Amino acid sequence: MTQTQAATFPLSHLLPMTAGLSPSGRLAIGGCDTLDLVREYGTPLYVYDMETIRQQCALALGSFRAEHADTDVLYASKAFLNRPFARIVADLGLGFDAVSGGEIAVLGAAGVDMGTVYFHGNNKGLDELALAVASGVGRIVIDNLLEVALVEAAAREAGVTQGVLIRVSPGVDGHTHEKTTTGILDTKFGLPIVTGAAEAAIKAIVDAPHLEFRGLHMHLGSPIFELEPYVAGVEVMAEFIADMRDRLGVEVHEFSPGGGFAVAYLGEQEPPAWSAYAQAICGTLKREADARGFALPHVTIEPGRSIVGRAGVAIYTVGARKEVPGIRTFVSVDGGMADNIRPAMYGSKYEAITAERPFAAAEELVSVAGKYCESGDVLIRDIRLPRLQAGELLAIPAAGAYQLAMSSNYNLAYKPAVVLVDNGSARLIRRRETADDLMALDIG
Ligand SMILES: *Cc1c(COP(=O)(O)O)cnc(C)c1O
């Protein structure tokens, strides 16, 4: 693909980096014609572009290490995970943030180095903590006071000393959706500074014989399109770091500003570049460390969406059309809220492109509906598109994060196949579910 093509291809900054025209004039990703992929694997189909994953991992590592060499990148597994994908991400030099026993089990089965796994969650189960400790996860990020005792008990039982961070709730608003803002005081996540809970947890950890206090973590929410919340959050955390040193004599060796880095879903969106997030976070941390006289801690960032969001494209087949004159025209596709709950859950907005004629001009305003039994199952409300024909393919960009990860079998839908494309070749990394899969757990 030439530079000109890349610059002028519709939605090129939302689609994977390799998106372009196939020799037959259709949307190609990773050098694979989307119609060829669909003929082989069916729809709905999730196509992930290896080159975009590679580049985002490299950008995450490179941008942050350019600002602060002692930085590691942990991929937030909950954005999208299975075994082959875990291996890909590990090979690209990232560790992992896990939030459940299931994610730890998958990471373990994938053979990733469990020392690079950090375990999060506001109500980790006893079995999950035992599994985490036994698996040798690098850090457990303690979220509340009860958990100090639970992790201590799990570590004692296993006969190990467990390195821990605490998740601090800094009281900073990430200015994102109310369901996904996590750094404010009124959230279930983390130990607030202002109530004294964070300090109490540190004291309890220092007193626990099988725990080693390593440092602090925050996560402000997702997606965060502004830099200012990170700056404010790091400032609050830095003040707390200095405070804990002065009053408890406790040193913070490690600091995580979490994830939440945004990706563009809509044409007009322009999220900050990796380098801008890195400068805001590491620059503030360095300035604060200098001013307050503490050593720069090891930094771990936890991007999920920004690693995989743009790499994924959801491809659907167009079906029925319903015109309600003067009100709305619905065009239905063969997926919907079972594979993408985000529009129904968060009011998330998307763009779409006719995969077999990417340059076709918009002709009408429609709403793209899913096929499931809820009126709220509308993937895109009001979008200008060419007049869609039944049987043609519609591609939705920026589909790589929190879609399959949050997918369900609602209406006993079969979860879609996932194909990884790279340099003209396609590799199925998850097959489409079948009726047998749906019934596999039935007893009697
Ligand atoms: C969800 C989550 C992340 C990742 O958020 P993204 O927006 O996908 O980058 C990172 N850290 C923690 C603790 C999380 O819960």
PDB file of C-alpha atoms in Angstrom, residues 134-337:
ATOM      1  CA  ALA A 134       0.769 -20.517  43.948  1.00  0.00           C
ATOM      2  CA  SER A 135       1.240 -19.425  40.315  1.00  0.00           C
ATOM      3  CA  GLY A 136       3.936 -17.001  41.426  1.00  0.00           C
ATOM      4  CA  VAL A 137       2.345 -13.792  40.161  1.00  0.00           C
ATOM      5  CA  GLY A 138       4.761 -10.890  40.408  1.00  0.00           C
ATOM      6  CA  ARG A 139       2.531  -8.558  42.378  1.00  0.00           C
ATOM      7  CA  ILE A 140      -0.851  -8.633  44.007  1.00  0.00           C
ATOM      8  CA  VAL A 141      -2.424  -5.206  43.999  1.00  0.00           C
ATOM      9  CA  ILE A 142      -4.263  -4.950  47.295  1.00  0.00           C
ATOM     10  CA  ASP A 143      -7.528  -3.072  47.038  1.00  0.00           C
ATOM     11  CA  ASN A 144      -8.858  -2.963  50.604  1.00  0.00           C
ATOM     12  CA  LEU A 145      -7.993  -3.722  54.222  1.00  0.00           C
ATOM     13  CA  LEU A 146      -9.622  -7.143  54.325  1.00  0.00           C
ATOM     14  CA  GLU A 147      -7.365  -8.193  51.483  1.00  0.00           C
ATOM     15  CA  VAL A 148      -4.196  -7.469  53.463  1.00  0.00           C
ATOM     16  CA  ALA A 149      -5.163 -10.297  55.807  1.00  0.00           C
ATOM     17  CA  LEU A 150      -6.276 -12.573  52.970  1.00  0.00           C
ATOM     18  CA  VAL A 151      -3.089 -12.166  50.931  1.00  0.00           C
ATOM     19  CA  GLU A 152      -0.969 -12.588  54.065  1.00  0.00           C
ATOM     20  CA  ALA A 153      -2.824 -15.835  54.830  1.00  0.00           C
ATOM     21  CA  ALA A 154      -2.427 -17.097  51.260  1.00  0.00           C
ATOM     22  CA  ALA A 155       1.299 -16.285  51.242  1.00  0.00           C
ATOM     23  CA  ARG A 156       1.830 -17.881  54.663  1.00  0.00           C
ATOM     24  CA  GLU A 157      -0.011 -20.982  53.518  1.00  0.00           C
ATOM     25  CA  ALA A 158       2.183 -21.205  50.407  1.00  0.00           C
ATOM     26  CA  GLY A 159       5.324 -20.461  52.414  1.00  0.00           C
ATOM     27  CA  VAL A 160       6.321 -17.466  50.295  1.00  0.00           C
ATOM     28  CA  THR A 161       6.781 -13.734  50.662  1.00  0.00           C
ATOM     29  CA  GLN A 162       4.415 -11.999  48.269  1.00  0.00           C
ATOM     30  CA  GLY A 163       5.284  -8.626  46.737  1.00  0.00           C
ATOM     31  CA  VAL A 164       2.304  -6.301  46.871  1.00  0.00           C
ATOM     32  CA  LEU A 165       1.208  -2.858  45.755  1.00  0.00           C
ATOM     33  CA  ILE A 166      -1.819  -1.055  47.071  1.00  0.00           C
ATOM     34  CA  ARG A 167      -4.403   0.459  44.784  1.00  0.00           C
ATOM     35  CA  VAL A 168      -4.959   4.005  45.886  1.00  0.00           C
ATOM     36  CA  SER A 169      -8.060   5.978  45.038  1.00  0.00           C
ATOM     37  CA  PRO A 170      -6.560   9.424  44.454  1.00  0.00           C
ATOM     38  CA  GLY A 171      -9.846  11.337  44.245  1.00  0.00           C
ATOM     39  CA  VAL A 172      -9.273  12.406  40.637  1.00  0.00           C
ATOM     40  CA  ASP A 173     -11.935  12.276  37.932  1.00  0.00           C
ATOM     41  CA  GLY A 174     -10.839  10.813  34.597  1.00  0.00           C
ATOM     42  CA  HIS A 175     -13.724  12.591  32.832  1.00  0.00           C
ATOM     43  CA  THR A 176     -14.993   9.461  31.169  1.00  0.00           C
ATOM     44  CA  HIS A 177     -18.283   7.544  31.349  1.00  0.00           C
ATOM     45  CA  GLU A 178     -19.713   7.259  34.886  1.00  0.00           C
ATOM     46  CA  LYS A 179     -19.564   3.466  34.609  1.00  0.00           C
ATOM     47  CA  THR A 180     -15.848   3.562  33.810  1.00  0.00           C
ATOM     48  CA  THR A 181     -14.455   6.336  35.991  1.00  0.00           C
ATOM     49  CA  THR A 182     -12.542   4.644  38.793  1.00  0.00           C
ATOM     50  CA  GLY A 183     -10.291   7.220  40.440  1.00  0.00           C
ATOM     51  CA  ILE A 184     -12.926   9.309  42.210  1.00  0.00           C
ATOM     52  CA  LEU A 185     -13.788   8.995  45.891  1.00  0.00           C
ATOM     53  CA  ASP A 186     -17.251   7.544  45.149  1.00  0.00           C
ATOM     54  CA  THR A 187     -16.018   4.325  43.508  1.00  0.00           C
ATOM     55  CA  LYS A 188     -15.806   0.728  44.677  1.00  0.00           C
ATOM     56  CA  PHE A 189     -12.122   0.587  43.670  1.00  0.00           C
ATOM     57  CA  GLY A 190      -9.117   1.305  45.790  1.00  0.00           C
ATOM     58  CA  LEU A 191      -8.071   2.715  49.124  1.00  0.00           C
ATOM     59  CA  PRO A 192      -8.756   6.432  49.506  1.00  0.00           C
ATOM     60  CA  ILE A 193      -5.987   8.668  50.833  1.00  0.00           C
ATOM     61  CA  VAL A 194      -8.291  11.214  52.462  1.00  0.00           C
ATOM     62  CA  THR A 195     -10.064   8.682  54.700  1.00  0.00           C
ATOM     63  CA  GLY A 196      -6.776   7.275  55.981  1.00  0.00           C
ATOM     64  CA  ALA A 197      -7.534   3.854  54.479  1.00  0.00           C
ATOM     65  CA  ALA A 198      -4.490   3.851  52.185  1.00  0.00           C
ATOM     66  CA  GLU A 199      -2.131   4.627  55.051  1.00  0.00           C
ATOM     67  CA  ALA A 200      -3.770   2.026  57.286  1.00  0.00           C
ATOM     68  CA  ALA A 201      -3.263  -0.608  54.573  1.00  0.00           C
ATOM     69  CA  ILE A 202       0.425   0.258  54.195  1.00  0.00           C
ATOM     70  CA  LYS A 203       0.926  -0.055  57.952  1.00  0.00           C
ATOM     71  CA  ALA A 204      -0.824  -3.421  57.984  1.00  0.00           C
ATOM     72  CA  ILE A 205       1.277  -4.658  55.048  1.00  0.00           C
ATOM     73  CA  VAL A 206       4.524  -3.569  56.658  1.00  0.00           C
ATOM     74  CA  ASP A 207       3.501  -5.526  59.769  1.00  0.00           C
ATOM     75  CA  ALA A 208       2.559  -8.651  57.805  1.00  0.00           C
ATOM     76  CA  PRO A 209       5.433 -11.153  57.816  1.00  0.00           C
ATOM     77  CA  HIS A 210       4.668 -12.708  54.427  1.00  0.00           C
ATOM     78  CA  LEU A 211       4.026  -9.494  52.517  1.00  0.00           C
ATOM     79  CA  GLU A 212       6.567  -7.157  50.992  1.00  0.00           C
ATOM     80  CA  PHE A 213       5.283  -3.643  50.377  1.00  0.00           C
ATOM     81  CA  ARG A 214       6.555  -2.520  46.964  1.00  0.00           C
ATOM     82  CA  GLY A 215       4.512   0.543  46.104  1.00  0.00           C
ATOM     83  CA  LEU A 216       1.403   2.252  44.814  1.00  0.00           C
ATOM     84  CA  HIS A 217      -1.057   1.864  41.990  1.00  0.00           C
ATOM     85  CA  MET A 218      -3.868   4.014  40.637  1.00  0.00           C
ATOM     86  CA  HIS A 219      -6.216   3.587  37.693  1.00  0.00           C
ATOM     87  CA  LEU A 220      -8.389   6.532  36.787  1.00  0.00           C
ATOM     88  CA  GLY A 221     -10.805   4.859  34.382  1.00  0.00           C
ATOM     89  CA  SER A 222     -11.118   4.404  30.660  1.00  0.00           C
ATOM     90  CA  PRO A 223     -10.957   5.782  28.052  1.00  0.00           C
ATOM     91  CA  ILE A 224      -9.269   8.988  29.191  1.00  0.00           C
ATOM     92  CA  PHE A 225      -8.891  11.457  26.332  1.00  0.00           C
ATOM     93  CA  GLU A 226      -7.213  14.146  28.442  1.00  0.00           C
ATOM     94  CA  LEU A 227      -3.752  14.336  29.969  1.00  0.00           C
ATOM     95  CA  GLU A 228      -4.751  16.528  32.884  1.00  0.00           C
ATOM     96  CA  PRO A 229      -6.278  13.705  35.023  1.00  0.00           C
ATOM     97  CA  TYR A 230      -2.978  11.796  34.848  1.00  0.00           C
ATOM     98  CA  VAL A 231      -1.019  14.889  35.856  1.00  0.00           C
ATOM     99  CA  ALA A 232      -3.402  15.514  38.757  1.00  0.00           C
ATOM    100  CA  GLY A 233      -3.350  11.860  39.784  1.00  0.00           C
ATOM    101  CA  VAL A 234       0.448  11.619  39.764  1.00  0.00           C
ATOM    102  CA  GLU A 235       0.663  14.820  41.823  1.00  0.00           C
ATOM    103  CA  VAL A 236      -1.674  13.410  44.455  1.00  0.00           C
ATOM    104  CA  MET A 237       0.241  10.126  44.525  1.00  0.00           C
ATOM    105  CA  ALA A 238       3.600  11.923  44.778  1.00  0.00           C
ATOM    106  CA  GLU A 239       2.431  13.898  47.770  1.00  0.00           C
ATOM    107  CA  PHE A 240       1.319  10.626  49.358  1.00  0.00           C
ATOM    108  CA  ILE A 241       4.680   8.973  48.576  1.00  0.00           C
ATOM    109  CA  ALA A 242       6.518  11.795  50.357  1.00  0.00           C
ATOM    110  CA  ASP A 243       4.030  11.682  53.203  1.00  0.00           C
ATOM    111  CA  MET A 244       4.486   7.949  53.782  1.00  0.00           C
ATOM    112  CA  ARG A 245       8.259   8.358  53.751  1.00  0.00           C
ATOM    113  CA  ASP A 246       8.125  11.198  56.284  1.00  0.00           C
ATOM    114  CA  ARG A 247       5.568   9.702  58.629  1.00  0.00           C
ATOM    115  CA  LEU A 248       6.058   5.930  58.335  1.00  0.00           C
ATOM    116  CA  GLY A 249       9.576   5.718  56.948  1.00  0.00           C
ATOM    117  CA  VAL A 250       8.188   3.592  54.101  1.00  0.00           C
ATOM    118  CA  GLU A 251       9.718   3.797  50.656  1.00  0.00           C
ATOM    119  CA  VAL A 252       7.736   3.434  47.445  1.00  0.00           C
ATOM    120  CA  HIS A 253       9.849   1.423  44.982  1.00  0.00           C
ATOM    121  CA  GLU A 254       7.187   0.955  42.344  1.00  0.00           C
ATOM    122  CA  PHE A 255       4.424   3.124  40.941  1.00  0.00           C
ATOM    123  CA  SER A 256       1.694   2.381  38.418  1.00  0.00           C
ATOM    124  CA  PRO A 257      -0.496   5.079  36.863  1.00  0.00           C
ATOM    125  CA  GLY A 258      -2.742   2.285  35.497  1.00  0.00           C
ATOM    126  CA  GLY A 259      -4.125   2.278  31.967  1.00  0.00           C
ATOM    127  CA  GLY A 260      -7.017   4.080  30.331  1.00  0.00           C
ATOM    128  CA  PHE A 261      -5.197   5.500  27.304  1.00  0.00           C
ATOM    129  CA  ALA A 262      -7.792   6.299  24.661  1.00  0.00           C
ATOM    130  CA  VAL A 263      -8.250   5.143  21.085  1.00  0.00           C
ATOM    131  CA  ALA A 264     -10.339   6.846  18.412  1.00  0.00           C
ATOM    132  CA  TYR A 265     -13.736   5.295  17.693  1.00  0.00           C
ATOM    133  CA  LEU A 266     -15.103   8.200  15.665  1.00  0.00           C
ATOM    134  CA  GLY A 267     -13.632  10.087  12.741  1.00  0.00           C
ATOM    135  CA  GLU A 268     -13.320  13.364  14.608  1.00  0.00           C
ATOM    136  CA  GLN A 269     -11.666  11.896  17.712  1.00  0.00           C
ATOM    137  CA  GLU A 270      -7.969  12.471  18.190  1.00  0.00           C
ATOM    138  CA  PRO A 271      -6.673  10.889  21.387  1.00  0.00           C
ATOM    139  CA  PRO A 272      -3.272  11.941  22.714  1.00  0.00           C
ATOM    140  CA  ALA A 273      -0.273  10.103  21.266  1.00  0.00           C
ATOM    141  CA  TRP A 274       1.585   7.544  23.391  1.00  0.00           C
ATOM    142  CA  SER A 275       4.416  10.039  23.752  1.00  0.00           C
ATOM    143  CA  ALA A 276       2.041  12.658  25.152  1.00  0.00           C
ATOM    144  CA  TYR A 277       0.709  10.298  27.835  1.00  0.00           C
ATOM    145  CA  ALA A 278       4.295   9.266  28.615  1.00  0.00           C
ATOM    146  CA  GLN A 279       5.470  12.856  28.934  1.00  0.00           C
ATOM    147  CA  ALA A 280       2.516  13.865  31.103  1.00  0.00           C
ATOM    148  CA  ILE A 281       2.924  10.906  33.465  1.00  0.00           C
ATOM    149  CA  CYS A 282       6.689  10.519  33.658  1.00  0.00           C
ATOM    150  CA  GLY A 283       7.346  14.242  33.407  1.00  0.00           C
ATOM    151  CA  THR A 284       5.072  14.933  36.365  1.00  0.00           C
ATOM    152  CA  LEU A 285       6.547  12.040  38.321  1.00  0.00           C
ATOM    153  CA  LYS A 286      10.116  13.280  37.738  1.00  0.00           C
ATOM    154  CA  ARG A 287       9.247  16.851  38.641  1.00  0.00           C
ATOM    155  CA  GLU A 288       7.480  15.745  41.816  1.00  0.00           C
ATOM    156  CA  ALA A 289      10.251  13.320  42.782  1.00  0.00           C
ATOM    157  CA  ASP A 290      12.824  16.099  42.404  1.00  0.00           C
ATOM    158  CA  ALA A 291      10.763  18.605  44.331  1.00  0.00           C
ATOM    159  CA  ARG A 292       9.939  16.189  47.132  1.00  0.00           C
ATOM    160  CA  GLY A 293      13.297  14.438  47.211  1.00  0.00           C
ATOM    161  CA  PHE A 294      12.336  10.821  46.580  1.00  0.00           C
ATOM    162  CA  ALA A 295      13.977   8.387  44.147  1.00  0.00           C
ATOM    163  CA  LEU A 296      12.125   7.759  40.896  1.00  0.00           C
ATOM    164  CA  PRO A 297      10.196   4.518  41.358  1.00  0.00           C
ATOM    165  CA  HIS A 298      10.012   1.698  38.827  1.00  0.00           C
ATOM    166  CA  VAL A 299       6.945   2.413  36.686  1.00  0.00           C
ATOM    167  CA  THR A 300       4.449  -0.074  35.269  1.00  0.00           C
ATOM    168  CA  ILE A 301       1.738   1.073  32.896  1.00  0.00           C
ATOM    169  CA  GLU A 302      -1.312  -1.069  32.188  1.00  0.00           C
ATOM    170  CA  PRO A 303      -2.742  -0.358  28.752  1.00  0.00           C
ATOM    171  CA  GLY A 304      -5.490  -2.608  27.416  1.00  0.00           C
ATOM    172  CA  ARG A 305      -7.697  -0.709  24.989  1.00  0.00           C
ATOM    173  CA  SER A 306      -4.778   1.217  23.474  1.00  0.00           C
ATOM    174  CA  ILE A 307      -2.926  -2.023  22.656  1.00  0.00           C
ATOM    175  CA  VAL A 308      -5.779  -3.924  20.976  1.00  0.00           C
ATOM    176  CA  GLY A 309      -8.620  -1.497  20.272  1.00  0.00           C
ATOM    177  CA  ARG A 310      -7.455  -0.336  16.866  1.00  0.00           C
ATOM    178  CA  ALA A 311      -6.064  -3.743  15.883  1.00  0.00           C
ATOM    179  CA  GLY A 312      -9.540  -5.299  15.733  1.00  0.00           C
ATOM    180  CA  VAL A 313     -12.274  -4.941  13.119  1.00  0.00           C
ATOM    181  CA  ALA A 314     -15.717  -6.527  13.427  1.00  0.00           C
ATOM    182  CA  ILE A 315     -17.180  -7.672  10.130  1.00  0.00           C
ATOM    183  CA  TYR A 316     -20.893  -8.335   9.774  1.00  0.00           C
ATOM    184  CA  THR A 317     -23.219  -9.363   6.966  1.00  0.00           C
ATOM    185  CA  VAL A 318     -26.039  -6.933   6.266  1.00  0.00           C
ATOM    186  CA  GLY A 319     -29.568  -8.361   6.397  1.00  0.00           C
ATOM    187  CA  ALA A 320     -33.047  -6.932   6.820  1.00  0.00           C
ATOM    188  CA  ARG A 321     -34.019  -3.331   6.266  1.00  0.00           C
ATOM    189  CA  LYS A 322     -36.907  -1.582   8.018  1.00  0.00           C
ATOM    190  CA  GLU A 323     -37.999   1.884   6.979  1.00  0.00           C
ATOM    191  CA  VAL A 324     -40.247   3.850   9.302  1.00  0.00           C
ATOM    192  CA  PRO A 325     -41.026   6.912   7.159  1.00  0.00           C
ATOM    193  CA  GLY A 326     -40.158  10.175   8.816  1.00  0.00           C
ATOM    194  CA  ILE A 327     -38.669   8.380  11.816  1.00  0.00           C
ATOM    195  CA  ARG A 328     -35.797   6.059  11.090  1.00  0.00           C
ATOM    196  CA  THR A 329     -34.398   3.397   8.808  1.00  0.00           C
ATOM    197  CA  PHE A 330     -32.973   0.345  10.524  1.00  0.00           C
ATOM    198  CA  VAL A 331     -30.507  -1.893   8.740  1.00  0.00           C
ATOM    199  CA  SER A 332     -29.814  -5.092  10.657  1.00  0.00           C
ATOM    200  CA  VAL A 333     -26.589  -7.054  10.728  1.00  0.00           C
ATOM    201  CA  ASP A 334     -25.916 -10.633  11.828  1.00  0.00           C
ATOM    202  CA  GLY A 335     -24.293  -9.682  15.157  1.00  0.00           C
ATOM    203  CA  GLY A 336     -24.999  -7.077  17.778  1.00  0.00           C
ATOM    204  CA  MET A 337     -25.077  -6.809  21.539  1.00  0.00           C
TER     205      MET A 337
END
